[in-house]
Each structure stands twice: as C-alpha cells, then as structure tokens.
Amino acid sequence: MRGYLASSIGVTCAAVLTLPFALPATEAGPGERGPSAGTAGPGTADTRATSAAGPVAEQAVPGETQSLPLVPLTGPRGGTAPEQGLKPQDVRSFSLVGVVWDDPGAELRGSVQIRTRATGTGRWSGWQDVETHNSDHGPDPETAESRSSRVRGSTAPLWVGDSDGIEVRVRAADAPKAGTTRAPMLPDGLRVALVDPGAESQPGATTQNSHTAASAPQSGGGAPADTPGAGAPSDTPGAGASADAPGAGSATSAPNADLAPPNAMEIPALSKAATEEALNKATLEASDGSEGRAGPYIGPRPRIVTRHGWGADEGLREGGFIYTDSVKVAFVHHTASGNNYSCSQAPSVIRSIYRYHVVSSGWRDIGYNFLVDKCGNIYEGRAGGVAKPVMGAHTLGFNSNSTGIAVLGSYGSVDPPSAAVDALAELAAWKLGLYGLDPRGKTYLESAGGNLYPKGTNVRLNVISGHRDGFATECPGRLLYGKLGLVRSIAARLQGR
C-alpha cells in the first residue's frame, strides 16, 4: 500500500466529551448493525471495556466507534456523487479514522482525504491522505469470514491522535476504468469510522522492548527507550460477555498455555538453548517418545506482548479460533496508518486497528497474526496462539498456510527503524523455525484467488515474502520491502544456519 504520513498531533488520554449538540451514532459490534445512514442525533456508545497496556485508571474510558454517513459535496442531492464527504464537524474523541462502504467487492477508485482537530489545542491539521487500496487485505474468497454479511469495503486506517473534530472529502477518479468510457463513481454507503481505542497506559509504565541478551539487534541500530507499559490491565469482560464466554480473556490465552500463564501480559523471551530445549520437548511429546528433534534450526523466542498485554477487548471478536494446516510463508506488511505515534501509544494504535477491522470492516478479528512497532516490540495479533498456524486476514488469496506480520506505520517513503527490522527477523527466525523453515528458502502456496494469481495457481514464493509478492499492491511499502533481504539473512543467522 502507499505509505502516507499523518501530520503530527498531540495525543492525550482519550476522554468522552460532553457536548451541547447532537453527536454521531456509534457503530455496532459483531452480529449487530449500527444506526441506519439516515440516523441523526446522539448514538449509544459501545461500552465494552477496552483495557490499556499499562495500569488502568479508576474509571477507564471504553473504546467506541462513531460511524457517520458521508453526503454529496457536489452534484445532485441523493444517490452517488463524484464527491462526498463531511463539512467540519464536532464529534466525540477519537484517534484513528477510516472510510467504509457497503459492498466489500466494490473498489473505491479515487482519493480520500481528512482533516482533524486536535483535542485540547483546537488546532486543525492539514489535509491528510488515507490509503484507499485496501482490498488486498482481508479474508480469502469463499471462506466463511469473507461471506459474512457484516463484511464491508474499507480504506486503510489512519492514526491521527486524540481528536474531536473531523472534515472529510472523497473524490472519484477522473480517469475512466480501463476498457470503459465512463468515469468511475463512488461506492454506495460511504461512511467515516472514527475509532476511540479506550484508555491509554498510565504515564511512566514502561518495559523492555523485545531485544534481549538472548536476541540482540543485528542490523546495527538500537531500539529507542520508549516502550509500551507493562502494568496489569482490567480483566473485566466486555458488556454482554462472561468470564467463560467465547472470546473472554481466559479462553483467548489458553492456546498460549505452554508459553505463559493465563492472562499473562507478555510471553517472555528465551535464549536459543532454552528455545531448542522447549522445541525438542514438544517434539518428543508429540511423537512416540523414542527420540527428540536434535539440533533444530530455530531462533531464540523473542518477547511477545500478548493480546491481554495490549488490552484487546475480547468481547469484540468472534468466538473460537480458525487454523490452517501449517505455516510455509511469512508475509510482511505495513499498516499504512502513519508514523506519528510513540511506542508507548502502540497498544492504543493496535486496539484501534483491531476495532476498525472487526467493527467497521466486519472481519472476525484483527487481520494480522503479529504486529511490530517502531521500537521493535512484538505483539500477538489474531487470537489462537502465537506458536500455532492461525488463519489471518492479511494477504488476500494466501491466508492459508501463512502468517502475517505488520509493522505499525507507513514505509513507502520513510525507512523502517532498524529496531523494527531486527524484530521482524527475530520473530521470523522463531516462528518459521517451529515449522522447520529456512528464512532464505523458497516454497509453494496455492492461490485462493486475487488480482495477481488466479485461484488454484501454485505460486513459488520466498519463505519471507512481502505482501506485494502475493497481490498487486504497494504494501509493505517500497523501503520496508527493500529490507526483506536483510531480514532473511538475520533470521537465518539467528537460526544457526
């Protein structure tokens, strides 16, 4: 995807504003529909509690999604117009924005730009571009997840920081679609989604990043000291959920039971020797017990912040987990959500993306299997267990037998930090080692259908590939894609190859 930078906006703890005028409706979660496009007046906030990655304030602010229908800005009123949007409007606090529409199969051919007003200062940003080419993400065709009636078309999300005002303009492209003489129109049901991630971490609550003595940076750069908080977030299930209900925190942590205690904030790093010992033990237990796996090529397990650690509201996602047969490829992505976040805010960015993927885009869970921030911290993504072959929604057509790793930010014109590159290599060395894969190797995956390879095509791919290798897209950004050779080399060295 094309990488765009959000303009710098000060970020404070999210707060619900009491305003003397009607506010936009909020969007419903899975299995529910929000107010119709014509609804006016205040909506009922989604009050499911969203934990922070650090100690939670006594009255933690829950996350919510405001959903506002766009209106024609030019042309006749009613129906599809070549330009739609919103005039400057006061809204409740939000930090991430995206645009969605009714038909997930429809493409938004044109541009999306937004301006936001920073909470506290009242200053409006300049116009910021939102990446419209997002159809390359999502569940594979003909899967239950893709067939859900809740799935919508959507842009990439953009992190803007704590804001309380929004202006939007969506313009159809002037050039006609190839093979036609008619200029493209805009998709039906355009809405802007404004996401509040919920309570921020308490100031000063920080932890080490993923680089440890067992797994030191290899690409020549150290990670900044700005790392996510490590306090104990609330374990209160969301509204309508019970502690033992599908999607509750204890059930979500169960697939990681061999790696960390229930509801642990993080899965700790292991040395290479300890990682090999753990793998040998697991292999022995899975076999007839006669012999273990001697000298496996696997990198030391890095520290991974769990879903509980970044404050996932498990009441949002669909219950249960979906697995594929194995992991044969690691696809690298960027989130195209902008680079103007601090690493202490990364859990909030992830909670926002999670909510946008589930509530606004209609997916069953966050699309990525793992996320990495600019300081090199690694985060568990889609639920199901970090060591397991969890099916994600990250590389359309190739979600089976793969894992998706997204670096938070936009890396089309900005170099990825060395700490993030190191973390990618460390995660790949461990995750791919679990499945006996050489990070420098090649393999084959069968396409489930996409714009680059038709359904059923057996495609030869690098074991560590960029998103653009499986789909015609700019993701993971030109400059991050250019680092993948280095990632493969470091990962292979960490495996002892």
mmCIF file of N, CA, C and O in Angstrom, residues 2 69 89 94 140 149 185 231 250 254 276 304 310 402 418 421 431 478 493:
data_model
loop_
_atom_site.group_PDB
_atom_site.id
_atom_site.type_symbol
_atom_site.label_atom_id
_atom_site.label_comp_id
_atom_site.label_asym_id
_atom_site.label_seq_id
_atom_site.Cartn_x
_atom_site.Cartn_y
_atom_site.Cartn_z
ATOM 1 N N ARG A 2 0.288 2.313 -0.504
ATOM 2 C CA ARG A 2 1.041 3.549 -0.488
ATOM 3 C C ARG A 2 1.144 4.038 0.942
ATOM 4 O O ARG A 2 0.206 3.997 1.700
ATOM 5 N N PRO A 69 -22.443 8.867 8.158
ATOM 6 C CA PRO A 69 -22.649 8.767 6.715
ATOM 7 C C PRO A 69 -22.111 9.995 5.995
ATOM 8 O O PRO A 69 -22.285 11.123 6.453
ATOM 9 N N GLN A 89 -16.922 19.137 11.470
ATOM 10 C CA GLN A 89 -17.957 18.682 12.389
ATOM 11 C C GLN A 89 -17.355 18.333 13.734
ATOM 12 O O GLN A 89 -16.284 17.734 13.814
ATOM 13 N N PHE A 94 -11.738 10.708 19.290
ATOM 14 C CA PHE A 94 -11.290 9.554 18.513
ATOM 15 C C PHE A 94 -9.813 9.739 18.194
ATOM 16 O O PHE A 94 -9.271 10.837 18.285
ATOM 17 N N ASP A 140 -9.769 -14.651 2.813
ATOM 18 C CA ASP A 140 -9.710 -15.254 1.483
ATOM 19 C C ASP A 140 -11.106 -15.421 0.887
ATOM 20 O O ASP A 140 -12.083 -15.624 1.620
ATOM 21 N N SER A 149 -22.213 -11.374 6.282
ATOM 22 C CA SER A 149 -22.986 -10.203 5.857
ATOM 23 C C SER A 149 -22.466 -8.921 6.483
ATOM 24 O O SER A 149 -22.855 -7.825 6.069
ATOM 25 N N MET A 185 -17.622 5.895 -10.476
ATOM 26 C CA MET A 185 -18.433 6.521 -9.448
ATOM 27 C C MET A 185 -17.959 6.015 -8.090
ATOM 28 O O MET A 185 -17.156 5.081 -7.998
ATOM 29 N N GLY A 231 1.792 -2.652 33.075
ATOM 30 C CA GLY A 231 1.022 -2.854 34.288
ATOM 31 C C GLY A 231 -0.015 -3.920 34.083
ATOM 32 O O GLY A 231 -0.030 -4.625 33.100
ATOM 33 N N SER A 250 -9.638 -15.307 29.350
ATOM 34 C CA SER A 250 -9.044 -16.578 29.753
ATOM 35 C C SER A 250 -9.051 -17.582 28.618
ATOM 36 O O SER A 250 -8.104 -18.346 28.438
ATOM 37 N N ALA A 254 -5.660 -19.354 26.420
ATOM 38 C CA ALA A 254 -5.477 -20.799 26.537
ATOM 39 C C ALA A 254 -4.531 -21.384 25.484
ATOM 40 O O ALA A 254 -3.702 -22.244 25.810
ATOM 41 N N GLU A 276 15.457 -24.199 21.896
ATOM 42 C CA GLU A 276 15.687 -25.512 21.299
ATOM 43 C C GLU A 276 15.235 -26.626 22.236
ATOM 44 O O GLU A 276 14.624 -27.622 21.804
ATOM 45 N N ILE A 304 7.044 -11.382 23.399
ATOM 46 C CA ILE A 304 5.839 -11.051 22.649
ATOM 47 C C ILE A 304 4.789 -10.516 23.611
ATOM 48 O O ILE A 304 4.414 -11.202 24.574
ATOM 49 N N TRP A 310 -1.772 -5.839 25.339
ATOM 50 C CA TRP A 310 -2.113 -4.591 24.630
ATOM 51 C C TRP A 310 -3.569 -4.185 24.818
ATOM 52 O O TRP A 310 -4.012 -3.155 24.308
ATOM 53 N N SER A 402 0.035 -19.576 6.003
ATOM 54 C CA SER A 402 0.943 -18.422 6.084
ATOM 55 C C SER A 402 0.701 -17.692 7.390
ATOM 56 O O SER A 402 -0.282 -17.941 8.091
ATOM 57 N N SER A 418 15.633 0.499 12.382
ATOM 58 C CA SER A 418 16.419 -0.731 12.469
ATOM 59 C C SER A 418 15.864 -1.657 13.544
ATOM 60 O O SER A 418 15.941 -2.889 13.411
ATOM 61 N N VAL A 421 13.192 -3.704 11.968
ATOM 62 C CA VAL A 421 13.774 -4.700 11.065
ATOM 63 C C VAL A 421 14.342 -5.871 11.867
ATOM 64 O O VAL A 421 14.139 -7.050 11.526
ATOM 65 N N LYS A 431 9.357 -18.164 14.619
ATOM 66 C CA LYS A 431 8.095 -18.701 14.105
ATOM 67 C C LYS A 431 8.330 -19.685 12.961
ATOM 68 O O LYS A 431 7.735 -20.771 12.929
ATOM 69 N N ARG A 478 7.757 0.557 -0.305
ATOM 70 C CA ARG A 478 8.983 0.330 -1.064
ATOM 71 C C ARG A 478 10.206 0.154 -0.165
ATOM 72 O O ARG A 478 11.051 -0.734 -0.392
ATOM 73 N N ARG A 493 20.691 -16.422 10.311
ATOM 74 C CA ARG A 493 21.805 -16.442 11.267
ATOM 75 C C ARG A 493 21.310 -16.733 12.687
ATOM 76 O O ARG A 493 21.947 -17.490 13.438
#
